[in-house]
Short mmCIF file of C-alpha atoms (C1' of nucleotides) in Angstrom, two decimals:
data_model
loop_
_atom_site.label_atom_id
_atom_site.label_comp_id
_atom_site.label_asym_id
_atom_site.label_seq_id
_atom_site.Cartn_x
_atom_site.Cartn_y
_atom_site.Cartn_z
CA MET A 1 -101.02 -67.63 219.47
CA VAL A 2 -103.22 -66.08 216.67
CA MET A 3 -106.81 -67.01 217.00
CA VAL A 4 -108.55 -67.41 213.70
CA LYS A 5 -112.30 -67.17 213.66
CA GLU A 6 -113.59 -69.74 211.10
CA GLU A 7 -116.09 -68.08 209.01
CA LEU A 8 -119.59 -69.62 209.31
CA ARG A 9 -120.52 -72.10 206.33
CA LYS A 10 -123.24 -71.02 204.10
CA GLY A 11 -124.62 -72.55 201.19
CA PRO A 12 -125.67 -76.14 200.08
CA TRP A 13 -125.15 -78.82 202.71
CA THR A 14 -122.65 -81.83 202.23
CA GLU A 15 -123.68 -85.39 202.84
CA GLN A 16 -121.10 -85.46 205.60
CA GLU A 17 -122.48 -82.31 207.26
CA ASP A 18 -125.97 -83.95 206.93
CA LEU A 19 -124.73 -86.97 208.81
CA GLN A 20 -123.27 -84.93 211.39
CA LEU A 21 -126.23 -82.94 212.02
CA VAL A 22 -128.55 -86.20 212.19
CA CYS A 23 -126.18 -87.66 214.71
CA PHE A 24 -126.35 -84.66 216.83
CA VAL A 25 -130.04 -84.12 216.69
CA ARG A 26 -130.51 -87.69 217.65
CA LEU A 27 -128.47 -87.04 220.43
CA PHE A 28 -129.85 -83.78 221.89
CA GLY A 29 -133.10 -83.57 220.25
CA GLU A 30 -134.72 -81.24 218.03
CA ARG A 31 -134.10 -78.13 220.26
CA ARG A 32 -131.22 -75.94 221.27
CA TRP A 33 -129.93 -75.50 217.64
CA ASP A 34 -127.33 -73.01 218.46
CA PHE A 35 -126.07 -75.50 221.06
CA ILE A 36 -126.02 -78.28 218.39
CA ALA A 37 -124.43 -76.06 215.91
CA LYS A 38 -121.62 -75.44 218.23
CA VAL A 39 -121.08 -78.82 219.84
CA SER A 40 -121.45 -80.52 216.21
CA GLY A 41 -118.57 -78.58 215.11
CA LEU A 42 -120.64 -77.69 211.92
CA ASN A 43 -119.66 -74.40 211.01
CA ARG A 44 -123.40 -73.11 210.68
CA THR A 45 -125.70 -71.28 212.40
CA GLY A 46 -128.31 -72.93 214.79
CA LYS A 47 -130.80 -71.42 212.44
CA SER A 48 -129.24 -73.03 209.38
CA CYS A 49 -128.90 -76.29 211.19
CA ARG A 50 -132.78 -76.26 212.42
CA LEU A 51 -133.74 -75.29 208.74
CA ARG A 52 -131.81 -78.19 207.06
CA TRP A 53 -133.47 -80.65 209.78
CA VAL A 54 -136.87 -79.37 209.38
CA ASN A 55 -136.90 -79.15 205.73
CA TYR A 56 -134.87 -81.86 204.73
CA LEU A 57 -133.45 -84.35 207.14
CA HIS A 58 -136.46 -84.86 209.25
CA PRO A 59 -137.66 -88.61 209.14
CA GLY A 60 -141.15 -89.02 207.86
CA LEU A 61 -140.94 -86.03 205.32
CA LYS A 62 -142.41 -87.10 201.93
CA ARG A 63 -140.27 -86.47 198.96
CA GLY A 64 -141.24 -85.81 195.46
CA ARG A 65 -143.88 -83.91 193.80
CA MET A 66 -147.00 -83.20 195.63
CA THR A 67 -150.07 -85.03 194.70
CA PRO A 68 -152.93 -83.56 193.18
CA GLN A 69 -154.97 -84.34 196.34
CA GLU A 70 -152.25 -82.39 198.39
CA LYS A 71 -152.31 -79.50 195.98
CA ARG A 72 -156.14 -78.95 196.38
CA LEU A 73 -155.98 -79.13 199.96
CA VAL A 74 -153.14 -76.43 199.90
CA VAL A 75 -155.28 -74.18 197.97
CA GLU A 76 -158.43 -74.93 199.91
CA LEU A 77 -156.37 -74.14 203.22
CA HIS A 78 -154.88 -71.13 201.64
CA SER A 79 -158.10 -69.55 200.95
CA ILE A 80 -159.01 -70.10 204.81
CA TRP A 81 -155.69 -69.36 206.28
CA GLY A 82 -153.68 -67.19 203.95
CA ASN A 83 -149.92 -67.29 203.91
CA ARG A 84 -149.82 -69.22 207.06
CA TRP A 85 -147.74 -71.91 205.87
CA SER A 86 -146.76 -73.51 209.00
CA LEU A 87 -150.27 -73.98 209.79
CA ILE A 88 -151.21 -75.39 206.32
CA ALA A 89 -148.26 -77.78 206.56
CA ARG A 90 -149.44 -79.19 209.72
CA LYS A 91 -152.46 -80.44 207.81
CA LEU A 92 -150.36 -82.13 205.25
CA PRO A 93 -148.14 -84.61 207.15
CA GLY A 94 -144.75 -85.07 205.73
CA ARG A 95 -144.74 -81.87 203.76
CA THR A 96 -142.80 -78.61 205.16
CA ASP A 97 -143.96 -75.17 205.20
CA ASN A 98 -141.28 -74.23 202.69
CA GLU A 99 -142.23 -76.80 200.40
CA ILE A 100 -145.79 -75.58 200.47
CA LYS A 101 -144.72 -71.92 200.06
CA ASN A 102 -142.81 -73.03 197.16
CA TYR A 103 -145.53 -74.71 195.44
CA TRP A 104 -148.03 -71.95 196.15
CA ARG A 105 -145.69 -69.44 194.57
CA THR A 106 -145.38 -71.47 191.44
CA HIS A 107 -149.09 -72.21 191.55
CA LEU A 108 -149.76 -68.53 191.91
CA ARG A 109 -147.51 -67.61 188.91
CA LYS A 110 -149.18 -70.08 186.79
CA MET A 111 -152.49 -68.88 187.68
CA THR A 112 -151.66 -65.30 187.02
CA LYS A 113 -150.28 -66.26 183.72
CA LYS A 114 -153.25 -68.19 182.85
CA GLN A 115 -155.35 -65.25 183.80
CA ARG A 116 -153.38 -62.93 181.70
CA ARG A 117 -153.59 -65.03 178.81
CA SER A 118 -157.17 -65.54 179.20
CA ASN A 119 -157.83 -61.86 179.68
CA SER A 120 -156.01 -61.06 176.38
CA SER A 121 -157.62 -63.96 174.50
CA ASP A 122 -161.06 -63.43 176.36
CA SER A 123 -161.52 -66.95 177.33
CA SER A 124 -163.26 -68.42 180.22
CA LEU A 125 -161.30 -68.52 183.58
CA HIS A 126 -163.17 -71.60 185.04
CA ASP A 127 -160.47 -73.92 184.93
CA HIS A 128 -159.33 -74.10 188.51
CA SER A 129 -157.85 -77.45 187.74
CA LEU A 130 -154.87 -77.54 189.94
CA VAL A 131 -153.76 -80.55 188.19
CA GLU A 132 -151.37 -80.00 185.42
CA PRO A 133 -151.89 -82.10 182.20
CA GLY A 134 -150.40 -85.52 182.43
CA GLU A 135 -150.36 -85.30 186.31
CA LEU A 136 -153.06 -87.50 187.09
CA ASN A 137 -151.68 -90.45 185.92
CA SER A 138 -148.27 -89.73 186.54
CA SER A 139 -148.77 -88.16 189.82
CA SER A 140 -146.67 -88.60 192.96
CA ASP A 141 -143.65 -90.38 192.70
CA CYS A 142 -143.21 -89.88 196.32
CA SER A 143 -142.25 -93.35 196.73
CA SER A 144 -138.83 -92.36 195.45
CA SER A 145 -137.07 -90.88 198.59
CA SER A 146 -134.11 -89.90 196.56
CA LEU A 147 -132.99 -86.30 196.68
CA ALA A 148 -134.31 -83.66 194.22
CA SER A 149 -131.81 -84.48 191.55
CA GLU A 150 -129.85 -87.61 191.67
CA LYS A 151 -129.07 -87.18 188.10
CA ASN A 152 -126.92 -84.39 188.73
CA GLY A 153 -123.72 -85.72 190.04
CA GLY A 154 -123.23 -82.69 192.05
CA VAL A 155 -123.05 -82.17 195.88
CA LYS A 156 -126.40 -83.35 196.32
CA SER A 157 -126.46 -86.77 194.74
CA TYR A 158 -127.19 -88.83 197.71
CA SER A 159 -130.26 -90.06 199.07
CA MET A 160 -131.75 -89.61 202.59
CA ASP A 161 -132.54 -93.35 202.61
CA LYS A 162 -128.75 -93.84 202.33
CA ILE A 163 -128.19 -91.27 205.26
CA TRP A 164 -130.56 -93.03 207.43
CA ASN A 165 -129.23 -96.39 206.74
CA GLU A 166 -125.68 -95.38 207.40
CA ILE A 167 -126.94 -93.91 210.67
CA ASP A 168 -128.92 -96.81 211.70
CA SER A 169 -126.25 -99.07 211.06
CA SER A 170 -123.79 -97.13 213.12
CA GLU A 171 -125.99 -96.81 216.33
CA GLU A 172 -127.70 -98.98 218.84
CA ILE A 173 -127.88 -96.24 221.25
CA SER A 174 -130.73 -95.23 223.53
CA SER A 175 -132.89 -92.52 222.24
CA GLU A 176 -132.19 -89.92 224.86
CA PRO A 177 -128.85 -90.00 226.64
CA SER A 178 -128.23 -87.84 229.41
CA VAL A 179 -126.08 -84.85 229.13
CA GLU A 180 -123.70 -86.37 231.35
CA GLU A 181 -123.36 -89.35 229.06
CA VAL A 182 -122.73 -87.10 226.34
CA SER A 183 -120.37 -84.83 227.96
CA GLN A 184 -118.21 -87.86 229.23
CA GLY A 185 -117.74 -89.14 225.71
CA VAL A 186 -120.53 -90.66 224.23
CA ALA A 187 -117.52 -90.08 222.00
CA ASP A 188 -117.84 -93.78 221.10
CA PHE A 189 -120.58 -92.53 219.11
CA SER A 190 -119.11 -93.62 215.86
CA CYS A 191 -120.27 -91.01 213.74
CA MET A 192 -119.44 -88.27 216.03
CA LEU A 193 -115.79 -89.70 216.42
CA MET A 194 -115.48 -89.75 212.65
CA LEU A 195 -117.10 -86.76 211.92
CA SER A 196 -116.75 -83.88 214.39
CA PRO A 197 -113.95 -81.63 213.84
CA LEU A 198 -114.44 -80.51 217.59
CA TRP A 199 -112.88 -83.75 218.71
CA LYS A 200 -110.05 -83.23 216.31
CA MET A 201 -109.69 -79.74 217.61
CA ASP A 202 -109.32 -81.10 220.98
CA ASP A 203 -106.58 -83.32 220.04
CA GLU A 204 -104.88 -80.57 218.18
CA LEU A 205 -105.31 -78.40 221.42
CA ARG A 206 -103.52 -81.07 223.40
CA MET A 207 -100.67 -81.39 221.11
CA LEU A 208 -99.70 -77.54 221.62
"C1'" DA B 1 -127.85 -78.15 169.11
"C1'" DA B 2 -128.12 -74.10 171.48
"C1'" DG B 3 -129.71 -70.43 173.82
"C1'" DA B 4 -133.58 -68.05 176.21
"C1'" DG B 5 -137.15 -68.62 179.18
"C1'" DT B 6 -139.54 -71.11 183.27
"C1'" DT B 7 -139.87 -74.06 187.07
"C1'" DT B 8 -138.47 -76.12 191.08
"C1'" DC B 9 -136.14 -76.50 195.39
"C1'" DA B 10 -132.77 -75.25 198.99
"C1'" DA B 11 -131.18 -71.98 201.65
"C1'" DC B 12 -130.93 -67.22 203.61
"C1'" DC B 13 -132.65 -63.08 206.03
"C1'" DG B 14 -135.29 -60.31 208.95
"C1'" DC B 15 -138.80 -60.09 212.37
"C1'" DA B 16 -141.61 -61.41 215.83
"C1'" DG B 17 -142.76 -64.27 219.61
"C1'" DT B 18 -141.08 -67.17 223.46
"C1'" DT B 19 -138.00 -68.74 226.96
"C1'" DC B 20 -134.55 -68.30 230.52
"C1'" DG B 21 -131.59 -66.20 233.89
"C1'" DA C 1 -139.62 -57.00 235.21
"C1'" DC C 2 -136.04 -57.00 231.81
"C1'" DG C 3 -132.86 -58.00 228.53
"C1'" DA C 4 -130.47 -61.61 225.99
"C1'" DA C 5 -130.68 -65.80 223.57
"C1'" DC C 6 -133.10 -68.83 221.30
"C1'" DT C 7 -136.79 -70.34 218.03
"C1'" DG C 8 -140.20 -70.30 214.58
"C1'" DC C 9 -142.21 -68.07 210.65
"C1'" DG C 10 -142.96 -65.82 206.26
"C1'" DG C 11 -140.46 -63.60 202.64
"C1'" DT C 12 -137.07 -63.61 199.17
"C1'" DT C 13 -133.15 -65.19 196.41
"C1'" DG C 14 -130.23 -67.71 193.59
"C1'" DA C 15 -128.59 -71.92 191.35
"C1'" DA C 16 -129.50 -76.07 188.89
"C1'" DA C 17 -132.76 -78.65 186.11
"C1'" DC C 18 -136.21 -78.60 182.76
"C1'" DT C 19 -138.79 -76.98 178.75
"C1'" DC C 20 -139.56 -74.58 174.55
"C1'" DT C 21 -138.34 -72.11 170.50
#
DNA sequence: AAGAGTTTCAACCGCAGTTCG
DNA sequence: ACGAACTGCGGTTGAAACTCT
């Protein structure tokens, strides 16, 4: 028998992987990521699973651009705490440290550009307006919980709403099942049945 | 219209801190 | 007390989308 060690998957997550991860996080909670990674049959590291959950799948995440208020808060807090992104993120409910970090980088770039320009043209630098032109009226389309670019028909063109709907509709399960329950086969947990290659693997093994 | 430059965002990596056996 | 495994954080990268010329 030849043991083929499957390579860990990297790169963008598929809708199916997301569903799978959400199911297993609901089962086991937001901890033991390595365990979840193994048990779920996702070919990902625990780290990768955690990151995906925290930055993307976690319910209650706000989607869409940051509002001018949020931007202002980020700048204020950054002036106090520096690059303590996770700390700053805690003051902005629904925002992740990654998001804030990303925002800060672009913000910083804009500022340095502005500065360079104003240095060269000797204009004043008072405009600390964090609000880009046109932002105030159009701001915060957070209501749309669709993923970044639903326009592109790529891998990512599905929405979190859709995922959560699918999950909700497929579960009437208590929030915290015991490990025993799980091990004896919460397998009737429909999404697990359908999704986890682990169970498939089990069947395949039996066949041998 | 097309190509270059810029922005945005998701994901990976390495490291440090924490937990557990 | 100690080492291994796990977790969380900050930095960085790369691809896709968008804007400008």
